mmCIF file of C-alpha atoms in Angstrom:
data_model
loop_
_atom_site.group_PDB
_atom_site.id
_atom_site.type_symbol
_atom_site.label_atom_id
_atom_site.label_comp_id
_atom_site.label_asym_id
_atom_site.label_seq_id
_atom_site.Cartn_x
_atom_site.Cartn_y
_atom_site.Cartn_z
ATOM 1 C CA MET A 297 54.236 9.411 -4.207
ATOM 2 C CA ARG A 298 53.736 11.322 -7.467
ATOM 3 C CA ALA A 299 50.281 12.884 -7.336
ATOM 4 C CA LEU A 300 48.362 14.894 -9.923
ATOM 5 C CA VAL A 301 45.913 17.374 -8.372
ATOM 6 C CA THR A 302 43.199 18.572 -10.745
ATOM 7 C CA GLY A 303 41.874 21.990 -9.749
ATOM 8 C CA GLY A 304 44.853 22.351 -7.445
ATOM 9 C CA ALA A 305 44.987 26.160 -7.626
ATOM 10 C CA GLY A 306 41.529 26.490 -6.084
ATOM 11 C CA TYR A 307 40.518 26.862 -2.467
ATOM 12 C CA ILE A 308 40.515 23.217 -1.405
ATOM 13 C CA GLY A 309 43.184 22.326 -3.954
ATOM 14 C CA SER A 310 45.780 24.797 -2.701
ATOM 15 C CA HIS A 311 45.384 23.682 0.917
ATOM 16 C CA THR A 312 45.536 20.046 -0.154
ATOM 17 C CA CYS A 313 48.764 20.752 -2.027
ATOM 18 C CA VAL A 314 50.258 22.135 1.195
ATOM 19 C CA ALA A 315 49.336 18.944 3.063
ATOM 20 C CA LEU A 316 50.666 16.722 0.263
ATOM 21 C CA LEU A 317 53.984 18.560 0.000
ATOM 22 C CA GLU A 318 54.439 18.556 3.765
ATOM 23 C CA ALA A 319 53.811 14.802 3.735
ATOM 24 C CA GLY A 320 56.668 14.357 1.262
ATOM 25 C CA HIS A 321 54.701 13.768 -1.947
ATOM 26 C CA ASP A 322 55.632 15.097 -5.389
ATOM 27 C CA VAL A 323 52.810 17.298 -6.664
ATOM 28 C CA THR A 324 51.703 18.323 -10.144
ATOM 29 C CA VAL A 325 48.704 20.635 -10.558
ATOM 30 C CA ILE A 326 46.475 21.087 -13.577
ATOM 31 C CA ASP A 327 43.993 23.978 -13.395
ATOM 32 C CA ASN A 328 42.284 26.130 -16.021
ATOM 33 C CA LEU A 329 42.176 29.064 -13.547
ATOM 34 C CA CYS A 330 38.499 29.780 -14.312
ATOM 35 C CA ASN A 331 37.850 30.469 -10.625
ATOM 36 C CA SER A 332 41.303 30.359 -9.053
ATOM 37 C CA SER A 333 44.685 32.050 -9.082
ATOM 38 C CA GLU A 334 48.206 30.916 -9.870
ATOM 39 C CA VAL A 335 49.274 33.149 -6.976
ATOM 40 C CA ALA A 336 47.853 30.513 -4.623
ATOM 41 C CA LEU A 337 50.316 27.959 -5.974
ATOM 42 C CA GLN A 338 53.219 30.375 -5.570
ATOM 43 C CA ARG A 339 52.219 30.818 -1.935
ATOM 44 C CA VAL A 340 51.834 27.072 -1.416
ATOM 45 C CA GLN A 341 55.495 26.741 -2.375
ATOM 46 C CA GLU A 342 56.438 29.607 -0.053
ATOM 47 C CA ILE A 343 54.577 28.002 2.866
ATOM 48 C CA THR A 344 56.107 24.567 2.377
ATOM 49 C CA GLY A 345 59.509 25.530 1.003
ATOM 50 C CA LYS A 346 58.970 22.855 -1.647
ATOM 51 C CA PRO A 347 58.347 23.066 -5.396
ATOM 52 C CA LEU A 348 55.395 21.800 -7.382
ATOM 53 C CA ALA A 349 54.753 21.552 -11.106
ATOM 54 C CA PHE A 350 51.921 23.579 -12.633
ATOM 55 C CA ILE A 351 50.213 22.911 -15.941
ATOM 56 C CA PRO A 352 47.706 25.606 -16.990
ATOM 57 C CA GLY A 353 45.132 23.479 -18.759
ATOM 58 C CA ASP A 354 41.646 22.011 -18.805
ATOM 59 C CA ILE A 355 40.936 18.384 -17.948
ATOM 60 C CA ARG A 356 38.410 18.261 -20.781
ATOM 61 C CA ASN A 357 41.325 18.697 -23.188
ATOM 62 C CA PRO A 358 43.026 15.331 -23.851
ATOM 63 C CA ALA A 359 46.326 16.997 -24.754
ATOM 64 C CA ASP A 360 46.417 18.881 -21.450
ATOM 65 C CA LEU A 361 45.658 15.699 -19.532
ATOM 66 C CA ASP A 362 48.320 13.738 -21.382
ATOM 67 C CA GLN A 363 50.857 16.392 -20.421
ATOM 68 C CA ALA A 364 49.688 16.391 -16.792
ATOM 69 C CA LEU A 365 49.882 12.602 -16.500
ATOM 70 C CA GLY A 366 53.168 12.373 -18.380
ATOM 71 C CA GLY A 367 56.353 11.326 -16.656
ATOM 72 C CA GLY A 368 54.544 8.793 -14.532
ATOM 73 C CA LYS A 369 51.981 9.444 -11.812
ATOM 74 C CA ASP A 370 50.954 7.183 -8.965
ATOM 75 C CA ALA A 371 47.609 8.778 -8.155
ATOM 76 C CA VAL A 372 45.160 11.553 -9.000
ATOM 77 C CA ILE A 373 43.283 13.799 -6.580
ATOM 78 C CA HIS A 374 40.316 15.112 -8.552
ATOM 79 C CA LEU A 375 39.138 18.537 -7.368
ATOM 80 C CA ALA A 376 38.364 20.237 -10.682
ATOM 81 C CA ALA A 377 34.664 21.118 -10.615
ATOM 82 C CA LEU A 378 32.261 24.015 -10.509
ATOM 83 C CA LYS A 379 30.725 23.949 -7.045
ATOM 84 C CA ALA A 380 28.010 26.521 -6.295
ATOM 85 C CA VAL A 381 24.514 25.170 -5.615
ATOM 86 C CA GLY A 382 22.655 28.349 -6.572
ATOM 87 C CA GLU A 383 24.708 28.900 -9.713
ATOM 88 C CA SER A 384 24.123 25.302 -10.793
ATOM 89 C CA CYS A 385 20.374 25.923 -10.753
ATOM 90 C CA GLU A 386 20.903 28.843 -13.149
ATOM 91 C CA ARG A 387 23.546 27.182 -15.359
ATOM 92 C CA PRO A 388 22.962 23.405 -15.212
ATOM 93 C CA LEU A 389 24.435 22.666 -18.639
ATOM 94 C CA ASP A 390 27.719 24.341 -17.733
ATOM 95 C CA TYR A 391 27.897 22.153 -14.632
ATOM 96 C CA PHE A 392 27.145 18.973 -16.579
ATOM 97 C CA ASP A 393 29.783 19.846 -19.178
ATOM 98 C CA ASN A 394 32.532 20.824 -16.763
ATOM 99 C CA ASN A 395 31.977 18.358 -13.929
ATOM 100 C CA ILE A 396 30.694 15.244 -15.682
ATOM 101 C CA GLY A 397 32.502 15.785 -18.980
ATOM 102 C CA GLY A 398 35.742 16.545 -17.182
ATOM 103 C CA THR A 399 35.486 13.400 -15.072
ATOM 104 C CA ILE A 400 34.884 11.177 -18.111
ATOM 105 C CA ALA A 401 37.936 12.671 -19.828
ATOM 106 C CA LEU A 402 40.032 12.201 -16.690
ATOM 107 C CA LEU A 403 39.045 8.548 -16.246
ATOM 108 C CA GLN A 404 39.867 7.856 -19.880
ATOM 109 C CA ALA A 405 43.252 9.537 -19.560
ATOM 110 C CA MET A 406 44.042 7.690 -16.324
ATOM 111 C CA ARG A 407 43.268 4.379 -17.987
ATOM 112 C CA GLY A 408 45.521 5.271 -20.914
ATOM 113 C CA ALA A 409 48.349 6.302 -18.577
ATOM 114 C CA GLY A 410 47.992 3.267 -16.305
ATOM 115 C CA VAL A 411 47.151 5.341 -13.210
ATOM 116 C CA ASN A 412 44.854 3.329 -10.946
ATOM 117 C CA THR A 413 44.454 5.366 -7.735
ATOM 118 C CA LEU A 414 41.928 8.187 -7.491
ATOM 119 C CA VAL A 415 40.797 10.385 -4.609
ATOM 120 C CA PHE A 416 37.610 12.154 -5.640
ATOM 121 C CA SER A 417 36.159 15.383 -4.277
ATOM 122 C CA SER A 418 32.522 14.457 -3.808
ATOM 123 C CA SER A 419 29.960 16.272 -1.694
ATOM 124 C CA ALA A 420 27.372 15.816 1.016
ATOM 125 C CA THR A 421 24.874 17.265 -1.459
ATOM 126 C CA VAL A 422 24.470 13.708 -2.794
ATOM 127 C CA TYR A 423 22.330 13.019 0.296
ATOM 128 C CA GLY A 424 19.783 15.691 -0.612
ATOM 129 C CA GLU A 425 17.255 16.184 2.188
ATOM 130 C CA PRO A 426 18.227 13.331 4.536
ATOM 131 C CA ASP A 427 15.715 11.285 6.511
ATOM 132 C CA THR A 428 17.805 11.655 9.657
ATOM 133 C CA VAL A 429 20.958 13.395 10.824
ATOM 134 C CA PRO A 430 23.786 12.771 11.346
ATOM 135 C CA VAL A 431 23.940 11.141 7.946
ATOM 136 C CA THR A 432 25.918 7.949 7.287
ATOM 137 C CA GLU A 433 27.468 6.766 4.035
ATOM 138 C CA ASP A 434 24.687 4.211 3.478
ATOM 139 C CA ALA A 435 21.929 6.843 3.586
ATOM 140 C CA PRO A 436 19.736 7.161 0.469
ATOM 141 C CA LEU A 437 21.260 9.281 -2.291
ATOM 142 C CA ARG A 438 18.803 11.815 -3.732
ATOM 143 C CA VAL A 439 19.958 15.173 -4.956
ATOM 144 C CA THR A 440 18.034 18.449 -4.860
ATOM 145 C CA ASN A 441 20.072 20.572 -7.297
ATOM 146 C CA PRO A 442 22.141 20.232 -10.493
ATOM 147 C CA TYR A 443 25.454 20.573 -8.641
ATOM 148 C CA GLY A 444 24.583 17.636 -6.407
ATOM 149 C CA ARG A 445 23.411 15.691 -9.459
ATOM 150 C CA THR A 446 26.806 16.133 -11.118
ATOM 151 C CA LYS A 447 28.565 14.831 -8.001
ATOM 152 C CA LEU A 448 26.292 11.786 -7.858
ATOM 153 C CA VAL A 449 26.813 11.023 -11.552
ATOM 154 C CA MET A 450 30.573 11.472 -11.102
ATOM 155 C CA GLU A 451 30.521 9.007 -8.201
ATOM 156 C CA ASP A 452 28.603 6.502 -10.346
ATOM 157 C CA LEU A 453 31.037 6.893 -13.243
ATOM 158 C CA ILE A 454 33.970 6.251 -10.926
ATOM 159 C CA ARG A 455 32.289 3.212 -9.358
ATOM 160 C CA ASP A 456 31.611 1.768 -12.797
ATOM 161 C CA ALA A 457 35.232 2.358 -13.820
ATOM 162 C CA CYS A 458 36.409 0.513 -10.705
ATOM 163 C CA GLN A 459 33.983 -2.323 -11.411
ATOM 164 C CA ALA A 460 35.375 -2.657 -14.933
ATOM 165 C CA ASP A 461 39.023 -2.565 -13.793
ATOM 166 C CA PRO A 462 39.785 -4.665 -10.689
ATOM 167 C CA ALA A 463 43.150 -2.885 -10.305
ATOM 168 C CA MET A 464 41.522 0.523 -9.854
ATOM 169 C CA SER A 465 41.004 2.193 -6.476
ATOM 170 C CA ALA A 466 38.846 5.220 -5.719
ATOM 171 C CA VAL A 467 38.105 7.004 -2.453
ATOM 172 C CA LEU A 468 35.001 9.173 -2.784
ATOM 173 C CA LEU A 469 35.349 11.856 -0.122
ATOM 174 C CA ARG A 470 31.954 13.364 0.617
ATOM 175 C CA TYR A 471 32.839 16.820 1.898
ATOM 176 C CA PHE A 472 30.476 18.654 4.137
ATOM 177 C CA ASN A 473 31.206 22.423 4.352
ATOM 178 C CA PRO A 474 34.893 23.395 4.094
ATOM 179 C CA VAL A 475 35.707 26.798 5.608
ATOM 180 C CA GLY A 476 38.670 28.636 7.127
ATOM 181 C CA ALA A 477 42.145 29.140 5.724
ATOM 182 C CA HIS A 478 45.763 28.156 6.241
ATOM 183 C CA PRO A 479 46.919 29.500 9.644
ATOM 184 C CA SER A 480 49.603 31.588 7.923
ATOM 185 C CA GLY A 481 46.941 33.722 6.258
ATOM 186 C CA ARG A 482 48.778 33.291 2.952
ATOM 187 C CA ILE A 483 46.163 31.133 1.208
ATOM 188 C CA GLY A 484 42.406 31.021 1.685
ATOM 189 C CA GLU A 485 39.041 31.115 -0.032
ATOM 190 C CA ASP A 486 38.943 33.781 -2.745
ATOM 191 C CA PRO A 487 35.740 33.516 -4.795
ATOM 192 C CA ALA A 488 35.540 35.569 -7.964
ATOM 193 C CA GLY A 489 32.631 37.983 -7.841
ATOM 194 C CA ILE A 490 29.905 37.660 -5.215
ATOM 195 C CA PRO A 491 30.618 34.692 -2.928
ATOM 196 C CA ASN A 492 28.260 31.738 -3.261
ATOM 197 C CA ASN A 493 29.324 30.238 0.078
ATOM 198 C CA LEU A 494 28.576 31.562 3.548
ATOM 199 C CA MET A 495 31.963 31.985 5.242
ATOM 200 C CA PRO A 496 33.676 34.134 2.572
ATOM 201 C CA TYR A 497 30.588 36.334 2.371
ATOM 202 C CA VAL A 498 30.577 36.807 6.152
ATOM 203 C CA ALA A 499 34.298 37.616 6.049
ATOM 204 C CA GLN A 500 33.821 40.190 3.284
ATOM 205 C CA VAL A 501 31.058 41.896 5.268
ATOM 206 C CA ALA A 502 33.218 41.958 8.413
ATOM 207 C CA VAL A 503 36.163 43.491 6.543
ATOM 208 C CA GLY A 504 33.931 46.123 4.954
ATOM 209 C CA ARG A 505 34.078 44.810 1.408
ATOM 210 C CA ARG A 506 30.313 44.143 1.408
ATOM 211 C CA GLU A 507 27.580 45.977 3.279
ATOM 212 C CA ARG A 508 25.325 43.227 4.629
ATOM 213 C CA LEU A 509 24.947 39.453 4.659
ATOM 214 C CA GLN A 510 21.889 37.865 3.079
ATOM 215 C CA VAL A 511 20.745 34.782 4.986
ATOM 216 C CA PHE A 512 18.720 32.559 2.682
ATOM 217 C CA GLY A 513 15.779 31.325 4.714
ATOM 218 C CA GLY A 514 14.773 31.968 8.307
ATOM 219 C CA ASP A 515 11.840 29.562 8.484
ATOM 220 C CA TYR A 516 13.533 26.163 8.300
ATOM 221 C CA PRO A 517 12.557 23.537 10.933
ATOM 222 C CA THR A 518 15.771 24.200 12.887
ATOM 223 C CA PRO A 519 16.335 25.742 16.347
ATOM 224 C CA ASP A 520 16.735 29.295 15.036
ATOM 225 C CA GLY A 521 15.077 28.889 11.632
ATOM 226 C CA THR A 522 18.298 29.096 9.609
ATOM 227 C CA GLY A 523 19.998 26.237 7.791
ATOM 228 C CA VAL A 524 22.265 23.915 9.769
ATOM 229 C CA ARG A 525 25.498 22.575 8.273
ATOM 230 C CA ASP A 526 28.610 20.655 9.283
ATOM 231 C CA TYR A 527 31.502 23.118 8.855
ATOM 232 C CA ILE A 528 34.980 21.618 8.588
ATOM 233 C CA HIS A 529 38.317 23.422 8.617
ATOM 234 C CA VAL A 530 39.923 23.275 5.195
ATOM 235 C CA MET A 531 43.248 22.084 6.666
ATOM 236 C CA ASP A 532 41.485 19.169 8.367
ATOM 237 C CA LEU A 533 39.960 18.384 4.995
ATOM 238 C CA ALA A 534 43.366 18.628 3.329
ATOM 239 C CA GLN A 535 44.755 16.062 5.761
ATOM 240 C CA ALA A 536 41.881 13.730 4.871
ATOM 241 C CA HIS A 537 43.160 13.696 1.281
ATOM 242 C CA VAL A 538 46.618 12.642 2.411
ATOM 243 C CA ARG A 539 45.110 9.776 4.428
ATOM 244 C CA ALA A 540 42.800 8.830 1.559
ATOM 245 C CA LEU A 541 45.752 8.654 -0.816
ATOM 246 C CA ALA A 542 47.471 6.127 1.429
ATOM 247 C CA TYR A 543 44.263 4.123 1.808
ATOM 248 C CA GLY A 544 43.706 4.101 -1.955
ATOM 249 C CA GLN A 545 47.193 2.784 -2.617
ATOM 250 C CA ALA A 546 46.533 -0.152 -0.287
ATOM 251 C CA HIS A 547 43.002 -1.052 -1.441
ATOM 252 C CA THR A 548 41.047 -1.556 -4.657
ATOM 253 C CA GLY A 549 37.462 -0.747 -5.534
ATOM 254 C CA ALA A 550 35.434 2.369 -4.732
ATOM 255 C CA ARG A 551 34.601 3.526 -1.209
ATOM 256 C CA ALA A 552 32.567 6.567 -0.168
ATOM 257 C CA ILE A 553 33.630 8.272 3.078
ATOM 258 C CA ASN A 554 32.098 11.264 4.852
ATOM 259 C CA VAL A 555 34.479 14.074 5.751
ATOM 260 C CA GLY A 556 32.931 16.251 8.444
ATOM 261 C CA THR A 557 33.096 17.026 12.135
ATOM 262 C CA GLY A 558 29.875 15.298 13.179
ATOM 263 C CA ARG A 559 28.327 18.514 14.495
ATOM 264 C CA GLY A 560 25.939 20.955 12.850
ATOM 265 C CA TYR A 561 25.938 24.726 13.278
ATOM 266 C CA SER A 562 23.249 27.115 12.065
ATOM 267 C CA VAL A 563 23.967 30.099 9.854
ATOM 268 C CA LEU A 564 23.377 32.431 12.789
ATOM 269 C CA GLU A 565 25.713 30.407 15.034
ATOM 270 C CA LEU A 566 28.473 30.741 12.446
ATOM 271 C CA VAL A 567 27.858 34.482 12.136
ATOM 272 C CA ARG A 568 28.092 34.943 15.914
ATOM 273 C CA ALA A 569 31.307 32.885 16.042
ATOM 274 C CA PHE A 570 32.772 35.044 13.281
ATOM 275 C CA GLU A 571 31.850 38.209 15.136
ATOM 276 C CA GLN A 572 33.647 36.809 18.184
ATOM 277 C CA ALA A 573 36.745 35.905 16.174
ATOM 278 C CA SER A 574 36.927 39.198 14.301
ATOM 279 C CA GLY A 575 35.592 41.654 16.846
ATOM 280 C CA LYS A 576 33.492 43.085 13.995
ATOM 281 C CA PRO A 577 29.709 43.208 13.581
ATOM 282 C CA VAL A 578 28.167 41.302 10.683
ATOM 283 C CA PRO A 579 24.865 43.024 9.800
ATOM 284 C CA LEU A 580 22.438 40.699 8.053
ATOM 285 C CA ASP A 581 19.027 40.389 6.445
ATOM 286 C CA ILE A 582 17.011 37.187 6.331
ATOM 287 C CA VAL A 583 15.589 36.698 2.843
ATOM 288 C CA GLU A 584 13.745 33.991 0.922
ATOM 289 C CA ARG A 585 15.139 30.479 0.791
ATOM 290 C CA ARG A 586 17.586 29.677 -1.999
ATOM 291 C CA ALA A 587 16.699 27.039 -4.588
ATOM 292 C CA GLY A 588 18.277 23.660 -3.910
ATOM 293 C CA ASP A 589 19.138 24.206 -0.230
ATOM 294 C CA VAL A 590 18.142 21.751 2.502
ATOM 295 C CA ALA A 591 17.278 22.470 6.133
ATOM 296 C CA ALA A 592 19.916 20.518 8.039
ATOM 297 C CA LEU A 593 22.816 18.272 7.124
ATOM 298 C CA TRP A 594 25.744 17.064 9.167
ATOM 299 C CA ALA A 595 27.976 14.022 9.085
ATOM 300 C CA GLU A 596 28.460 10.830 10.950
ATOM 301 C CA PRO A 597 32.262 10.763 10.392
ATOM 302 C CA GLY A 598 33.077 7.480 12.117
ATOM 303 C CA LEU A 599 34.000 5.615 8.932
ATOM 304 C CA ALA A 600 36.774 8.140 8.186
ATOM 305 C CA GLY A 601 38.270 7.347 11.574
ATOM 306 C CA GLU A 602 37.949 3.618 11.046
ATOM 307 C CA LEU A 603 39.344 3.425 7.505
ATOM 308 C CA LEU A 604 41.604 6.470 7.233
ATOM 309 C CA GLY A 605 42.610 7.035 10.847
ATOM 310 C CA TRP A 606 41.364 10.602 10.389
ATOM 311 C CA LYS A 607 39.357 12.924 12.612
ATOM 312 C CA ALA A 608 38.644 16.653 12.379
ATOM 313 C CA GLU A 609 40.698 18.576 14.953
ATOM 314 C CA LYS A 610 39.743 22.263 14.614
ATOM 315 C CA ASP A 611 36.584 23.832 16.060
ATOM 316 C CA LEU A 612 34.305 26.539 14.652
ATOM 317 C CA LEU A 613 36.134 29.391 16.392
ATOM 318 C CA ALA A 614 39.457 28.282 14.864
ATOM 319 C CA MET A 615 37.788 28.139 11.454
ATOM 320 C CA CYS A 616 36.561 31.708 11.873
ATOM 321 C CA GLU A 617 39.867 32.990 13.277
ATOM 322 C CA ASP A 618 41.848 31.569 10.348
ATOM 323 C CA ALA A 619 39.339 32.850 7.790
ATOM 324 C CA TRP A 620 39.539 36.302 9.390
ATOM 325 C CA ARG A 621 43.352 36.265 9.371
ATOM 326 C CA TRP A 622 43.284 35.463 5.644
ATOM 327 C CA GLN A 623 40.665 38.140 4.932
ATOM 328 C CA CYS A 624 42.532 40.847 6.856
ATOM 329 C CA ALA A 625 45.824 40.059 5.144
ATOM 330 C CA ASN A 626 44.137 39.808 1.725
ATOM 331 C CA PRO A 627 41.086 42.129 1.759
ATOM 332 C CA GLU A 628 40.743 41.808 -2.016
ATOM 333 C CA GLY A 629 41.811 38.169 -2.103
ATOM 334 C CA TYR A 630 44.593 37.401 -4.537
ATOM 335 C CA ALA A 631 43.597 40.383 -6.697
ATOM 336 C CA THR A 632 46.343 42.675 -5.426
ATOM 337 C CA ALA A 633 48.879 40.014 -6.384
ATOM 338 C CA GLY A 634 47.276 39.546 -9.791
ATOM 339 C CA ARG A 635 44.298 37.231 -10.286
ATOM 340 C CA SER A 636 44.380 34.801 -13.176
ATOM 341 C CA GLY A 637 41.252 33.592 -14.888
ATOM 342 C CA GLN A 638 37.744 35.009 -14.754
ATOM 343 C CA ALA A 639 34.539 34.812 -12.742
#
């Protein structure tokens, strides 16, 4: 299958490209490199021994999209989005422009190119503060931050596009919390600037790149007072995209599917697991809650098993071990190999 991966040079995108190439698909990536590195794509090709095509461009630019979709594509995996909850509260307009505007442009370009299959990178943030956990796909959707709002609007846009075109198929993968790295240590999460997500921050503290971890909130109604999340290994998540691509080719309409492990871990549990994996202490301070965060959120992933034949395989220790291997091999991320783009 000929697949276009938007945002394919990023953290989730690069790992998904590995899974796609290993499954025998032809891969083209479009990425504006605003928070990613072309080095990741070079390493994807080293890991797999297979080539991919790269188009440095922005999905909001019709000319770039026309080039990316040229030559015939069978499907699009849409990963191009800004994704930090805290940052979205500070820069909501940037998130609306990039995430929502980019999705509208992509849907228009897909329609023009006759590409009808889409796998969309959605998020568990669309559930907001859930009534109960684990959360199922039919739970109420109510966002608590601008990032989550963009994902919900993007889902609605895609559903409407499918409703208007009976030939269109879309799988809306609601990610929980992707962490870890490829077992080779060659690709991993490399945020520009101060990490907005927990695992890379913990890893940078353990490797000595940062002094202490700030834990946002120690007074949540959880067993140890810190937020509880469903952490999923990024390679398990990558495999979910491969399965979703096959499902999308065989079905029409839009379907939302949770992608998680079905188990929640607190911030402190993750920190302790990372200390075990790395053999390094992770000093921390508990500070005020962060705007837009919820107390506890983890998945009921049964629908992914039923429809995609997919289930998460790797546990929290494996996630930490792989993240640590990546961090040790790349203490400054891709910077020593030459980072493209900007923070």
